Amino acid sequence: MNRTGFSYDFPHASLVSIGDLNPLDVRMIFERARVHFDSNRAGVRAERTLDGATLINLFFENSTRTLASFEIAAKRLGAHVINFSAGSASISKGESLEDTALNLAAMRPDIQVVRHSAAGAAAHFARVTGVSTVNAGDGAHEHPTQALLDAFTLTRRWGEVGGRRILIVGDILHSRVARSNVALLNMLHADVRLCGPATLLPEDADRWGVQVFHDLEAALEGCDAVMALRVQRERMSGGLIPSDREYRTLYGLDHGRMEHAKPDCLVMHPGPMNRGVEIDGALADDRERAVILEQVEAGVAVRMAVLELISAASPNQRYDDRTKGGAQS
């Protein structure tokens, strides 16, 4: 499907930040994601809108579900998919990030999906190569497709997220998921709350257009959905929480704590989960409340929508002359 087949001319050839989007863009992504979600669930073969295109997954950080989700999404649209991991990349042999980007662009992929520990890495790849780029997570900065799939999951349940009260609890400080979700949910006029210990909240969190809490039970009052975040010890330079046991006591979600939220409050988690730390296993497995696997299912549909929309918005000649002379064997 080319851009004439869509009800709206999606203007973005890349997606590196939620801030790149407006509400109309988001509505278009959700409209296409809904088509793909229903088709995937029905086992109907998707339109091969990326037939013959080449997508490179550049994952400089380990990932299971995000990498698989992008790969499945691209293949269902007919694209050829190549996966590069940190261990196989030349950057592990001393090559600069820019040289890696230019060499891969010289192979003329149509889309590159970038995951990297450095904030701004995806934007850098997009800028120096001119290749359509999707940010699959850059440091503690952003993870835009995760936010889109989270909001899409809630939209399927409610119709709209506007006016709903949504709590994000946990390690906000190191969470790119939280940053992208706050930006998107604010854009969609949700009532957003953040909760966590002071050591795991950014100093400027009160300026994000949200309410900030340190008491989880108070934060849960009147909530329609709550999203638990993983404690990211690998990103901590020091002991920001005393122990997993104390963290669970103060900030872990379980059925007892959920009594403070609305009776039909939904439970979310972007994964991977630390069961028994930020969320109790029984609550995570409670299909009446938890929509965690539905988030994963929605991820494929949302990424299919994003890939086909940015592809339709891309210029035919994606390889930029700026790369000439920069590529070496």
XYZ file of C-alpha atoms in Angstrom:
329
model
C 0.000 0.000 0.000
C 1.455 3.384 -0.925
C 0.579 6.629 0.815
C -2.372 7.187 -1.502
C -3.951 4.141 0.121
C -4.067 5.751 3.566
C -6.734 8.123 4.826
C -4.046 10.592 5.926
C -0.611 11.432 4.513
C 1.672 10.306 7.322
C 4.438 12.905 7.240
C 7.272 11.099 9.050
C 9.905 8.925 7.368
C 11.335 8.016 10.813
C 10.099 7.612 14.379
C 12.694 8.443 17.015
C 10.558 10.267 19.593
C 6.922 10.601 20.633
C 7.526 14.342 20.347
C 7.738 13.863 16.568
C 4.045 12.918 16.463
C 0.787 14.833 16.749
C -2.635 13.425 17.750
C -3.603 12.893 14.106
C -0.441 10.816 13.512
C -1.256 8.705 16.563
C -4.837 8.195 15.394
C -3.520 7.011 12.009
C -1.109 4.569 13.662
C -3.923 3.188 15.834
C -6.266 2.928 12.834
C -3.777 0.792 10.937
C -2.743 -1.139 14.073
C -6.378 -2.074 14.701
C -6.582 -3.579 11.200
C -3.388 -5.570 11.758
C -4.385 -6.639 15.281
C -7.676 -8.082 14.058
C -6.016 -9.739 11.045
C -3.248 -11.274 13.180
C -5.777 -12.614 15.684
C -7.929 -14.046 12.877
C -4.913 -15.621 11.186
C -5.503 -13.573 8.056
C -2.428 -12.888 5.933
C -1.489 -9.204 6.114
C -1.234 -6.960 3.100
C 2.390 -7.195 1.977
C 2.973 -3.461 2.037
C 6.739 -3.913 2.558
C 7.105 -6.593 -0.113
C 10.721 -6.624 -1.304
C 11.908 -4.043 1.241
C 14.889 -4.716 3.518
C 14.764 -3.983 7.247
C 17.848 -4.119 9.475
C 17.431 -4.604 13.220
C 20.469 -2.953 14.831
C 20.364 -4.038 18.447
C 23.374 -2.876 20.443
C 21.549 -3.930 23.623
C 20.131 -7.354 24.382
C 16.444 -7.773 23.681
C 14.028 -10.634 23.295
C 10.473 -9.378 22.841
C 11.226 -6.063 21.100
C 13.573 -7.672 18.569
C 11.152 -10.536 17.903
C 8.223 -8.125 17.673
C 9.892 -5.967 15.008
C 11.052 -9.047 13.102
C 7.599 -10.622 13.057
C 5.962 -7.302 12.148
C 8.294 -6.737 9.206
C 8.029 -10.296 7.900
C 4.227 -10.230 8.057
C 4.386 -7.204 5.761
C 6.680 -9.030 3.323
C 10.030 -7.408 4.187
C 13.405 -9.134 4.257
C 14.818 -8.876 7.789
C 18.465 -8.866 8.862
C 19.380 -8.845 12.564
C 22.630 -7.351 13.861
C 23.418 -7.825 17.545
C 26.073 -6.091 19.643
C 28.283 -9.167 19.611
C 28.383 -9.382 15.829
C 28.725 -5.657 15.142
C 32.039 -4.157 14.054
C 31.642 -1.565 16.796
C 32.741 -4.261 19.231
C 36.069 -4.262 17.297
C 36.612 -0.551 17.771
C 34.644 0.920 14.868
C 32.896 4.212 15.599
C 29.118 4.348 15.770
C 29.044 6.718 12.791
C 31.214 4.439 10.612
C 28.987 1.500 11.518
C 25.907 3.496 10.546
C 27.404 4.652 7.231
C 28.614 1.181 6.242
C 25.234 -0.383 6.920
C 23.468 2.434 5.045
C 25.720 1.734 2.059
C 24.002 -1.653 1.785
C 20.823 0.306 1.015
C 18.333 -0.971 3.569
C 14.897 0.610 3.414
C 14.353 0.806 7.183
C 16.661 0.464 10.180
C 15.459 -0.269 13.709
C 17.977 0.911 16.316
C 18.323 -0.038 19.976
C 21.303 1.411 21.840
C 22.361 2.258 25.393
C 23.141 5.881 24.450
C 20.393 8.497 24.439
C 20.118 10.008 20.970
C 21.685 7.050 19.132
C 18.627 6.406 16.933
C 18.363 10.078 15.980
C 22.083 10.043 15.141
C 21.679 7.009 12.865
C 18.747 8.666 11.111
C 20.625 11.945 10.669
C 23.920 10.599 9.297
C 22.432 7.934 6.992
C 19.147 9.372 5.722
C 17.617 5.902 6.139
C 14.121 5.606 7.653
C 14.773 4.848 11.317
C 12.674 3.533 14.202
C 13.939 4.024 17.744
C 13.628 0.715 19.595
C 14.987 2.231 22.819
C 17.902 4.633 23.352
C 19.372 4.639 26.849
C 17.039 6.207 29.401
C 15.663 8.543 26.726
C 12.708 7.097 24.745
C 11.007 3.934 23.523
C 8.233 5.351 21.323
C 6.752 2.128 19.935
C 6.380 0.746 23.482
C 4.358 3.822 24.462
C 2.250 3.491 21.326
C 1.470 -0.167 21.978
C 0.634 0.598 25.615
C -1.805 3.362 24.655
C -3.216 1.228 21.834
C -3.896 -1.598 24.317
C -5.837 0.800 26.540
C -7.633 2.363 23.579
C -8.880 -1.062 22.483
C -10.344 -1.531 25.967
C -11.792 1.920 26.495
C -12.162 3.588 23.106
C -10.164 6.631 24.304
C -7.542 7.227 27.003
C -8.470 10.896 27.379
C -9.837 11.599 30.861
C -8.622 8.276 32.256
C -6.308 8.201 35.307
C -3.153 6.178 34.644
C -0.386 5.500 37.166
C 3.198 4.565 36.291
C 5.031 3.133 39.303
C 8.610 2.050 39.788
C 12.022 2.985 38.438
C 11.034 6.137 36.560
C 14.582 7.523 36.661
C 16.044 4.935 34.278
C 12.903 4.269 32.233
C 12.682 5.265 28.580
C 9.261 3.592 28.630
C 8.031 6.051 31.269
C 9.311 9.089 29.358
C 7.628 8.061 26.109
C 4.424 7.044 27.898
C 4.144 10.335 29.779
C 4.632 12.300 26.553
C 2.030 10.254 24.667
C -0.557 10.032 27.452
C -0.300 13.784 28.069
C -0.839 14.358 24.339
C -3.957 12.178 24.511
C -5.248 14.113 27.584
C -4.988 11.305 30.129
C -4.542 12.110 33.838
C -1.023 10.747 34.445
C 0.526 9.945 37.832
C 4.049 8.809 38.697
C 5.008 6.968 41.882
C 8.288 5.670 43.257
C 10.959 6.262 45.863
C 12.646 9.670 45.622
C 15.880 7.976 44.500
C 14.125 6.511 41.420
C 12.297 9.660 40.297
C 13.958 12.334 38.118
C 14.478 15.648 39.911
C 12.322 17.433 37.326
C 9.465 14.874 37.319
C 7.051 17.426 38.784
C 7.518 19.474 35.600
C 6.446 16.623 33.278
C 2.767 17.581 33.503
C 2.003 14.767 35.959
C 1.218 14.290 39.646
C 4.103 12.780 41.616
C 3.575 10.432 44.577
C 5.817 8.505 46.942
C 2.950 6.623 48.636
C 1.671 3.884 46.321
C -1.690 3.399 47.991
C -2.474 7.123 47.726
C -1.304 7.124 44.097
C -3.641 4.240 43.207
C -6.798 6.052 44.366
C -9.240 6.367 41.457
C -6.859 4.877 38.866
C -8.174 3.214 35.684
C -4.830 1.569 34.866
C -1.479 1.078 36.553
C 1.782 0.277 34.834
C 4.545 -1.341 36.885
C 8.135 -0.775 35.757
C 11.106 -3.042 36.287
C 13.822 -1.990 38.724
C 16.770 -1.532 36.345
C 19.702 -2.405 38.575
C 22.005 -2.654 35.554
C 21.616 1.109 35.001
C 22.191 2.071 38.640
C 25.599 3.439 39.637
C 24.885 2.907 43.339
C 22.406 1.407 45.768
C 19.286 3.454 45.006
C 17.004 1.024 46.851
C 17.871 -0.750 50.132
C 16.701 -4.222 49.066
C 14.226 -6.010 46.797
C 12.265 -7.010 49.907
C 11.845 -3.408 51.104
C 11.027 -2.218 47.581
C 8.313 -4.867 47.295
C 6.895 -3.859 50.669
C 6.578 -0.210 49.652
C 6.054 -0.291 45.873
C 5.189 -3.824 44.782
C 1.788 -4.361 43.154
C -0.430 -7.153 44.447
C -4.134 -7.852 44.785
C -4.295 -6.185 48.190
C -2.827 -2.928 46.912
C -5.157 -2.950 43.903
C -8.113 -2.528 46.303
C -7.142 1.162 46.427
C -7.694 1.585 42.661
C -10.970 1.359 40.746
C -12.466 -2.163 40.791
C -11.831 -2.616 37.058
C -8.361 -1.036 37.062
C -6.115 -2.659 34.454
C -2.578 -3.824 35.264
C 0.237 -3.350 32.755
C 3.959 -4.130 32.574
C 6.309 -3.541 29.609
C 8.459 -6.521 30.600
C 10.628 -8.224 31.452
C 9.034 -8.668 34.894
C 10.733 -9.246 38.219
C 7.982 -11.332 39.794
C 7.843 -10.829 43.513
C 9.583 -7.447 43.301
C 7.612 -4.825 41.340
C 4.629 -7.127 40.750
C 3.231 -10.198 42.464
C 3.060 -13.291 40.260
C -0.616 -13.950 41.019
C -1.545 -10.433 39.912
C 0.559 -10.676 36.748
C -1.269 -13.895 35.829
C -4.745 -12.551 36.682
C -6.417 -12.349 33.254
C -9.291 -10.311 34.716
C -6.919 -7.465 35.546
C -3.575 -7.916 33.800
C -3.256 -7.066 30.099
C 0.471 -7.790 29.935
C 0.290 -10.428 27.191
C -2.192 -8.263 25.307
C 0.481 -5.535 25.301
C 2.896 -7.973 23.673
C 0.277 -8.973 21.083
C -0.503 -5.320 20.366
C 3.201 -4.643 19.893
C 3.341 -6.587 16.638
C 0.294 -4.781 15.231
C 1.541 -1.329 16.255
C 4.989 -1.979 14.782
C 3.424 -3.214 11.552
C 1.525 0.077 11.385
C 4.613 2.177 12.131
C 6.792 0.354 9.599
C 4.327 0.637 6.737
C 3.507 4.280 7.504
C 7.106 5.495 7.671
C 7.920 3.445 4.586
C 5.080 5.120 2.680
C 6.365 8.515 3.809
C 9.958 7.825 2.749
C 11.481 9.187 -0.426
C 12.055 6.561 -3.126
C 15.796 7.168 -3.076
C 16.642 6.575 0.568
C 20.363 6.173 0.138
C 21.953 9.598 0.525
C 24.985 10.791 -1.440
C 26.466 11.861 1.895
C 27.377 8.225 2.449
C 29.427 7.986 -0.745
C 33.089 7.615 0.078
C 32.336 6.812 3.705
C 31.670 3.145 3.160
C 34.529 0.665 3.276
C 34.600 -3.071 3.011
